[in-house]
Coordinates of C-alpha atoms in Angstrom, one line a residue:
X8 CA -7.8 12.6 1.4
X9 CA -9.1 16.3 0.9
X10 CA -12.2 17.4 -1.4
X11 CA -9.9 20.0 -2.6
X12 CA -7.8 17.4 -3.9
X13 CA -10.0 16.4 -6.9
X14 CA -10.4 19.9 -8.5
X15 CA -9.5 20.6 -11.5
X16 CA -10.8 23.4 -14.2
X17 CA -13.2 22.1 -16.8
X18 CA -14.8 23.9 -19.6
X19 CA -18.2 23.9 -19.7
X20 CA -17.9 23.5 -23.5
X21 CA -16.2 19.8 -22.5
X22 CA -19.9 19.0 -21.0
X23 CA -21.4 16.6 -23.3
X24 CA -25.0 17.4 -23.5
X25 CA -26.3 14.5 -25.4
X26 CA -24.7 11.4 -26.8
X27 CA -22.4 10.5 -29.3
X28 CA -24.3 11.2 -32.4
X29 CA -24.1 13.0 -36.2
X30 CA -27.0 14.9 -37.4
X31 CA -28.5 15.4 -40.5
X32 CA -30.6 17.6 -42.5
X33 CA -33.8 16.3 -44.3
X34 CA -35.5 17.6 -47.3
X35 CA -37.9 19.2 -45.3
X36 CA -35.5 21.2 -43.3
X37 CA -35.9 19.3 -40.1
X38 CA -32.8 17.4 -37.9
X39 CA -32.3 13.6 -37.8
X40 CA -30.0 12.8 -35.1
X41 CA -28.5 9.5 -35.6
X42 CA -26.7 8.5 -32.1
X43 CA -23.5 6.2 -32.0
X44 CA -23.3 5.4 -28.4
X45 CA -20.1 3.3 -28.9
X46 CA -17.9 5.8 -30.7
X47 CA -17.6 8.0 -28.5
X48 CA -13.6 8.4 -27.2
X49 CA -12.2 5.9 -24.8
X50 CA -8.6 5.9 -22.6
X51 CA -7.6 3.0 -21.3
X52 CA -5.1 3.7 -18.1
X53 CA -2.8 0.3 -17.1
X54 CA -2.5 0.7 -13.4
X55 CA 0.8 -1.1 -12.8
X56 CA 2.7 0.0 -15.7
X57 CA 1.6 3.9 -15.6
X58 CA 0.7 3.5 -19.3
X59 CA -2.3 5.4 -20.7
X60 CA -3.4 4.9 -24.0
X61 CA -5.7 7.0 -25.9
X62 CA -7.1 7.6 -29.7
X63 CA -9.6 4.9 -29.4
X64 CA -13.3 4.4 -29.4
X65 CA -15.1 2.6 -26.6
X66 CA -16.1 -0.1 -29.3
X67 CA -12.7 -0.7 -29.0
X68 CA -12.8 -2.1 -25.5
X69 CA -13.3 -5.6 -26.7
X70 CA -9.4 -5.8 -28.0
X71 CA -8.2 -5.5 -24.3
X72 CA -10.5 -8.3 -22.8
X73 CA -10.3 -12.4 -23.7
X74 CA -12.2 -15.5 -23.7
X75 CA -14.0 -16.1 -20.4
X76 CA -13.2 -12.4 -18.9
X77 CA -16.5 -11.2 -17.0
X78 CA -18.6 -7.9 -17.9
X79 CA -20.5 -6.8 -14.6
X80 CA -23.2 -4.6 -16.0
X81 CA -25.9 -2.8 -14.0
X82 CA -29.5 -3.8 -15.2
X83 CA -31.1 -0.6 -13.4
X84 CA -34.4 0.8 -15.6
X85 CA -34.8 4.4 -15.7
X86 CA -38.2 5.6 -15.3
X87 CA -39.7 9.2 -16.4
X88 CA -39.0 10.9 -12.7
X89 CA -39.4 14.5 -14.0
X90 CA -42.7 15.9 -13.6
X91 CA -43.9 19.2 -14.2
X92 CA -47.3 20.7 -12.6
X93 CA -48.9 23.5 -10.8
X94 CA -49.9 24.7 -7.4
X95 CA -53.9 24.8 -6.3
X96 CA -55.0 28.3 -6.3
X97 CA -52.0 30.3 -6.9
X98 CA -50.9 27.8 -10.5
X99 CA -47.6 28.5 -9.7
X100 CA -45.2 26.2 -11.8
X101 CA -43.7 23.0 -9.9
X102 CA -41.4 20.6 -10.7
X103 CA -41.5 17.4 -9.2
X104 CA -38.8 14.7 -9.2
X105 CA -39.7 11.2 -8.4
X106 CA -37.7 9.7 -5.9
X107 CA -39.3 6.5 -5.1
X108 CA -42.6 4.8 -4.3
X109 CA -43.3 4.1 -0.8
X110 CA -46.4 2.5 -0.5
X111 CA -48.3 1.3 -3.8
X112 CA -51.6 0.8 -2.3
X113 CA -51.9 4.7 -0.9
X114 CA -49.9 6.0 -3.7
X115 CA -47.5 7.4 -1.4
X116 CA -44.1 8.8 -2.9
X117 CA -40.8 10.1 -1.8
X118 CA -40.1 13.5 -4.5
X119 CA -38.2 16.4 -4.1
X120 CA -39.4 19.5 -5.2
X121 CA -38.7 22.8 -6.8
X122 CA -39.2 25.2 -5.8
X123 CA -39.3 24.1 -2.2
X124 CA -40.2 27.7 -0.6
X125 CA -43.7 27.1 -2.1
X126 CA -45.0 23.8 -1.1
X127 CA -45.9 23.1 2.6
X128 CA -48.0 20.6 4.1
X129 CA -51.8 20.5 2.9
X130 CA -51.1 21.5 -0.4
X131 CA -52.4 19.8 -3.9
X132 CA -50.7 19.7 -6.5
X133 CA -52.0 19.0 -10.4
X134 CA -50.3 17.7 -13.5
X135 CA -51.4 17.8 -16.9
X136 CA -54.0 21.0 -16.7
X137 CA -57.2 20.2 -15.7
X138 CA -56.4 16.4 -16.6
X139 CA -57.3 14.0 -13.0
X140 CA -53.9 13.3 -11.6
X141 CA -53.8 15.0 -8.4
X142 CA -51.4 14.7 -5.5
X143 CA -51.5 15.5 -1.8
X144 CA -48.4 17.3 0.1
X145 CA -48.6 15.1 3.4
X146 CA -45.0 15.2 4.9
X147 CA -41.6 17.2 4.7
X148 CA -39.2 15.1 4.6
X149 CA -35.7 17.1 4.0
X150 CA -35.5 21.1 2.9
X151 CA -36.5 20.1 -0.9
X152 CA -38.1 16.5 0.0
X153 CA -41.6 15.8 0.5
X154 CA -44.3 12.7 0.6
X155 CA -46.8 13.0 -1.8
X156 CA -49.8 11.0 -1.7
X157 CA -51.4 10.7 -5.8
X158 CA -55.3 10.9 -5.7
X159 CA -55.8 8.7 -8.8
X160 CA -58.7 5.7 -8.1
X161 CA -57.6 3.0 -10.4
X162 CA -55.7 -0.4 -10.4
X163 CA -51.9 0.4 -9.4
X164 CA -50.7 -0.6 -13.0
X165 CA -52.8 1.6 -14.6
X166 CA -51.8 4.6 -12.5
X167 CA -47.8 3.9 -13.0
X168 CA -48.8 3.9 -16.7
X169 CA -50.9 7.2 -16.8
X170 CA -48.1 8.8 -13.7
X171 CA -45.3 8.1 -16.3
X172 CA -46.3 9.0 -19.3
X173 CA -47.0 12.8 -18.0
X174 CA -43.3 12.3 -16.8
X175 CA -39.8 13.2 -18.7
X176 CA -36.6 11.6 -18.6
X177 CA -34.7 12.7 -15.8
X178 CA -31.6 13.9 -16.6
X179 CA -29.2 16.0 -15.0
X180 CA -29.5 19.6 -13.6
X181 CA -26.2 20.7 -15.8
X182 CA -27.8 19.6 -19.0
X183 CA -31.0 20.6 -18.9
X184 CA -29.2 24.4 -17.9
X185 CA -27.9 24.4 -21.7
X186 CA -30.4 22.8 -23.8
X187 CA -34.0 21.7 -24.3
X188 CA -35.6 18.5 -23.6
X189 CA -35.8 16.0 -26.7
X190 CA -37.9 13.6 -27.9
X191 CA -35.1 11.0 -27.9
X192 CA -34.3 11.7 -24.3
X193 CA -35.8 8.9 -22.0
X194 CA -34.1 6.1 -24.8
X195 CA -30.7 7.9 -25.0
X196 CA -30.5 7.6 -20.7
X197 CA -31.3 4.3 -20.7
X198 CA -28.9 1.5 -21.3
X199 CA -29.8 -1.1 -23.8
X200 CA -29.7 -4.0 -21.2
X201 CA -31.8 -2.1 -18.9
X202 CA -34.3 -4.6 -17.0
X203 CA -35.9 -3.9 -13.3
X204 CA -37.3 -0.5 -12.9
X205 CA -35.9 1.8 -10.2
X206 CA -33.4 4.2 -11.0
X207 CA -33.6 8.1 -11.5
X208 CA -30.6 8.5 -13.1
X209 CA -28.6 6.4 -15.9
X210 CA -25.6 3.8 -14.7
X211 CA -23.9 6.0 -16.8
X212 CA -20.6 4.0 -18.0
X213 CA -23.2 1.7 -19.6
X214 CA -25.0 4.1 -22.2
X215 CA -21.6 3.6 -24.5
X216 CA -22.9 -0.3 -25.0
X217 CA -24.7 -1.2 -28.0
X218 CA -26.4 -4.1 -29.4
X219 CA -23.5 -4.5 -32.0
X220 CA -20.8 -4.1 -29.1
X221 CA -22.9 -6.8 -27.1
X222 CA -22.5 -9.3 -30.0
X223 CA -19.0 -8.3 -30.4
X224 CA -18.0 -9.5 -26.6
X225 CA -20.7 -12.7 -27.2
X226 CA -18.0 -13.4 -30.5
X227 CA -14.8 -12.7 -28.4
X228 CA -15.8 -14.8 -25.6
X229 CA -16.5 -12.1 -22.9
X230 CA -19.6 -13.1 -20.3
X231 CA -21.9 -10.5 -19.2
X232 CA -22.8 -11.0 -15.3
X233 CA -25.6 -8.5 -14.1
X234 CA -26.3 -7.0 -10.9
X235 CA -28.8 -4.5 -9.6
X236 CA -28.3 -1.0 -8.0
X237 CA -31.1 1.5 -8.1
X238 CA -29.0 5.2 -9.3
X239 CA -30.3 7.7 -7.0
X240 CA -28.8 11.3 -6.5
X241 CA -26.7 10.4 -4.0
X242 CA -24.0 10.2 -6.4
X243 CA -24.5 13.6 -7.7
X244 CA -25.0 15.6 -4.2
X245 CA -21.9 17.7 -3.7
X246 CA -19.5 17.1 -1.0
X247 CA -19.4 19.7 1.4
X248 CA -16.8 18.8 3.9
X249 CA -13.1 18.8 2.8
X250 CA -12.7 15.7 5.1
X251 CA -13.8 13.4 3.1
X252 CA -14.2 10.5 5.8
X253 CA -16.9 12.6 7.6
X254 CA -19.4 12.7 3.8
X255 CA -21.8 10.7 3.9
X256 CA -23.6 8.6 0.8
X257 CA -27.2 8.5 0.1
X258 CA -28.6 4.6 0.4
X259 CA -29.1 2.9 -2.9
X260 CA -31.2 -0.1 -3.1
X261 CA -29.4 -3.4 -4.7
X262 CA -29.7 -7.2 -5.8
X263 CA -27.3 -9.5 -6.6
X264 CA -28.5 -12.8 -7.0
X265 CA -27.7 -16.6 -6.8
X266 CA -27.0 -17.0 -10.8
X267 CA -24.5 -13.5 -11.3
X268 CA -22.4 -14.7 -7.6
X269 CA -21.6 -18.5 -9.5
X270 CA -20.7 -17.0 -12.9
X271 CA -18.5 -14.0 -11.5
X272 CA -17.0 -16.3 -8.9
X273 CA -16.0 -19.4 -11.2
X274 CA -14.5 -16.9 -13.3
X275 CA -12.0 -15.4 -10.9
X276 CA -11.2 -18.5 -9.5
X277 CA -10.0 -19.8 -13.1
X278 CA -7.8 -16.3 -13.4
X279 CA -10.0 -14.4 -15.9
X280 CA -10.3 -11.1 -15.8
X281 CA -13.3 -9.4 -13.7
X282 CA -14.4 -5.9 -14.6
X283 CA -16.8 -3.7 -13.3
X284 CA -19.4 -1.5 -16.3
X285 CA -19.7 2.1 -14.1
X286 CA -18.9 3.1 -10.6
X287 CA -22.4 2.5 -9.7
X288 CA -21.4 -1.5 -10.2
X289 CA -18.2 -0.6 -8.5
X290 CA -19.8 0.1 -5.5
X291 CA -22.2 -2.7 -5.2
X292 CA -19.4 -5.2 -6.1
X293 CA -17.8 -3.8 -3.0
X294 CA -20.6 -3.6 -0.9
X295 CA -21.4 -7.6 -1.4
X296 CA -17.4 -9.2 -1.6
X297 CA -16.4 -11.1 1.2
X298 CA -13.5 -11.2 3.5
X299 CA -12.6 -14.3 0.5
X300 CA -12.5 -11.9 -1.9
X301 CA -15.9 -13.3 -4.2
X302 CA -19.2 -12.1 -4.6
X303 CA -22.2 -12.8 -2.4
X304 CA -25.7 -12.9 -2.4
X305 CA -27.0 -9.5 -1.7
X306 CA -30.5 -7.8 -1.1
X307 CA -30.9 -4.7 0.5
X308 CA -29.3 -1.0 0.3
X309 CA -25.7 0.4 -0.2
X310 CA -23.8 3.4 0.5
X311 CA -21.1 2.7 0.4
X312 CA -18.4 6.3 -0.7
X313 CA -15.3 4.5 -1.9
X314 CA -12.1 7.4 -2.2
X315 CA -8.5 6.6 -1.5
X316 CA -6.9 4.9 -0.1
X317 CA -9.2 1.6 -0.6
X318 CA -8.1 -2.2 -1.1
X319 CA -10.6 -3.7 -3.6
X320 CA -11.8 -7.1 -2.9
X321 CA -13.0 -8.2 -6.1
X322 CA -13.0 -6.1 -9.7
X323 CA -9.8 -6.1 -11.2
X324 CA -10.4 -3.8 -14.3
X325 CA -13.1 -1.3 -14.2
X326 CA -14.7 1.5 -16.9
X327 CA -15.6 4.7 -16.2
X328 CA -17.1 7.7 -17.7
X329 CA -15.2 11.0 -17.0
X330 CA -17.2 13.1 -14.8
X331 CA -16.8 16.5 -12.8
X332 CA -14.5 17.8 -10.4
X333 CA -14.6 16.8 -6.6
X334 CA -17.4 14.6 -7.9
X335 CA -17.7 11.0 -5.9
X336 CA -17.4 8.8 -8.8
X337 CA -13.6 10.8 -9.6
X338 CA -12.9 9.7 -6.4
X339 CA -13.9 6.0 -6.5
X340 CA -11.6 6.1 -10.0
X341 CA -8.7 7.4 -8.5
X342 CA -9.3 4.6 -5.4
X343 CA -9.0 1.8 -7.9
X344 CA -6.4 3.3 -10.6
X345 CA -4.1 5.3 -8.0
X346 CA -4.7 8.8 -7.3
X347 CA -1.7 10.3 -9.5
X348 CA -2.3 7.7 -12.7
X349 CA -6.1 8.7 -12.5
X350 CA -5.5 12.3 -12.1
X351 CA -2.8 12.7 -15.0
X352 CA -5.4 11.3 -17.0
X353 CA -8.5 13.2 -16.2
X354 CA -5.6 16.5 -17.6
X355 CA -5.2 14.7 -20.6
X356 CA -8.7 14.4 -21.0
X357 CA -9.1 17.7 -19.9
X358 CA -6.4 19.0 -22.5
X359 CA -7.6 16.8 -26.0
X360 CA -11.3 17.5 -25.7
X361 CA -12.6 14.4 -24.3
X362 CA -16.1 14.7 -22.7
X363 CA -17.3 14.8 -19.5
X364 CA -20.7 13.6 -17.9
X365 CA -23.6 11.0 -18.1
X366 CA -23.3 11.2 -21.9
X367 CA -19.6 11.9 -22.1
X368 CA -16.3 9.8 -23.3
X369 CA -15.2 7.2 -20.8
X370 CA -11.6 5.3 -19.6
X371 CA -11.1 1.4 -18.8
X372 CA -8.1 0.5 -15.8
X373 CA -6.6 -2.6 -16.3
X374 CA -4.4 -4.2 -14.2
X375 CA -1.1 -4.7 -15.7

């Protein structure tokens, strides 16, 4: 298929720029926001029949999902990648976003950089005034990548502590165009499940889930299986070939162990339903089925770039936020629900205000 193919118009006002929340006014004049993850709007598409369903609220989900159906969430951990600093000499202001850590003992880390014009080789960079954490430019790596080497003499845990906490949550370009960073940020882009550290950006789909909604699905019978995928930007980078066979993903790291392979698989061999929490999970499930269609042990990296026509091997029911035009996660929708179904959807959606993004309204595909 063609990028062109996955365009549609959506107004910016559709963005969501935070969660699902109500705000209040206290006596003192300030805002409370009080956020409501699982209220915001869900669609639920039925593959087979063409029916789509709408006027519900993600809490919802658990109506359409039985005794002994599987939840495959992604336990990814969302760490502070934003950093802001200055230039030696010059103090020219620098952002730097964390990519990952290369090597703990040297302090050496993958970022990107911005903006890149500015920062060759050689030169040090400083965060927090004239506070001591210090890094070293040492390689290019890509036009807006670099290697940075942290001059900070102290035990490694103690520098991740003090390297974070000058650090802000890192969410998306097209948010932080329209609004201001909150204090509430780095909780609201982190899922409530979220366990081993890694990821610089949210699994999305699974911000709707909440402590209540998790007790709900313990009550109706539905196991949670978890699985590890590191979100990196890769999803986010846009396309720019039309043929889309010739894109390639960014590499994700992921784990799938022993324990999530035996519940998942006993499950679809008894018949119960198997359903993937975000695209992010989609992709890893994917990336580990065998030719026997269950899951296997996996550790190492993914990138794998799922668009139509695909057969899936595993997941038969999957949730999805609703995210931008000729984006890859669209396409990975459209590849499990059919291209038409998902498309007539994303219009509706488009046409009664539902949101769009990390923090926007999401749909569930079921298989019937």
């Amino acid at each position: 298929m063609k990028l062109s193919q996955f365009d549609f118009k959506l107004p910016q006002s559709q963005v969501a720029l935070e969660p699902m929340h109500k705000v209040f006014e206290e006596e003192d004049g300030s805002i409370e926001r009080v956020y409501r993850r699982d209220e915001s709007k869900l669609m639920v598409i039925h593959r087979k029949s063409g029916q789509i369903e709408m006027d519900l609220q993600f809490k919802d989900i658990v109506k359409f999902f039985d005794d002994g159906d599987v939840f495959i969430f992604n336990d990814t951990k969302v760490f502070p990648a934003r950093l802001y600093g200055t230039k030696e000499k010059t103090d020219a202001q620098i952002e730097v976003f964390l990519l990952r850590e290369l090597n703990s003992e040297f302090r050496l880390w993958d970022v990107l950089v911005e903006p890149a014009r500015k920062i060759r080789i050689g030169n040090k960079l400083f965060f927090d005034g004239d506070g001591p954490m210090v890094a070293e430019v040492i390689d290019n790596t890509t036009s807006r990548g670099r290697t940075l080497r942290f001059l900070y003499d102290c035990p490694h845990d103690d520098f991740k502590k003090e390297l974070y906490a000058l650090g802000t949550a890192p969410l998306p370009r097209y948010i932080l165009e329209h609004r201001e960073v909150h204090k509430d940020d780095m909780d609201n882009f982190q899922t409530i499940y979220a366990k081993n550290e890694g990821a610089v950006t949210a699994p999305a789909t699974g911000l709707h889930f909440t402590r209540e909604l998790m007790k709900r699905m313990e009550i109706r019978g539905i196991e949670p299986a978890y699985l590890t995928v590191h979100c990196g930007l890769g999803s986010f980078d846009p396309i720019e070939v039309e043929d889309l066979t010739k894109h390639k993903m960014g590499s994700e790291r992921m784990i799938i162990n022993k324990e999530t392979c035996d519940l998942v698989n006993s499950h679809k061999e008894a018949g119960k339903r198997i359903c993937a929490i975000g695209i992010s999970t989609l992709r890893a499930t994917e990336t580990s089925v065998g030719t026997d269609g269950y899951m296997k042990e996996y550790d190492g990296w993914t990138n794998k770039f799922i668009f139509p026509p695909y057969d899936f091997g595993l997941c038969n029911a999957l949730v999805s936020n609703f995210y931008h035009p000729m984006s890859t996660m669209v396409m990975a929708a459209t590849a499990f629900g059919g291209y038409e179904l998902v498309m007539e959807a994303y219009q509706k959606a488009v046409d009664n205000d539902y949101k769009f993004g990390c923090f926007g309204d999401a749909f569930l595909i079921l298989d019937d």
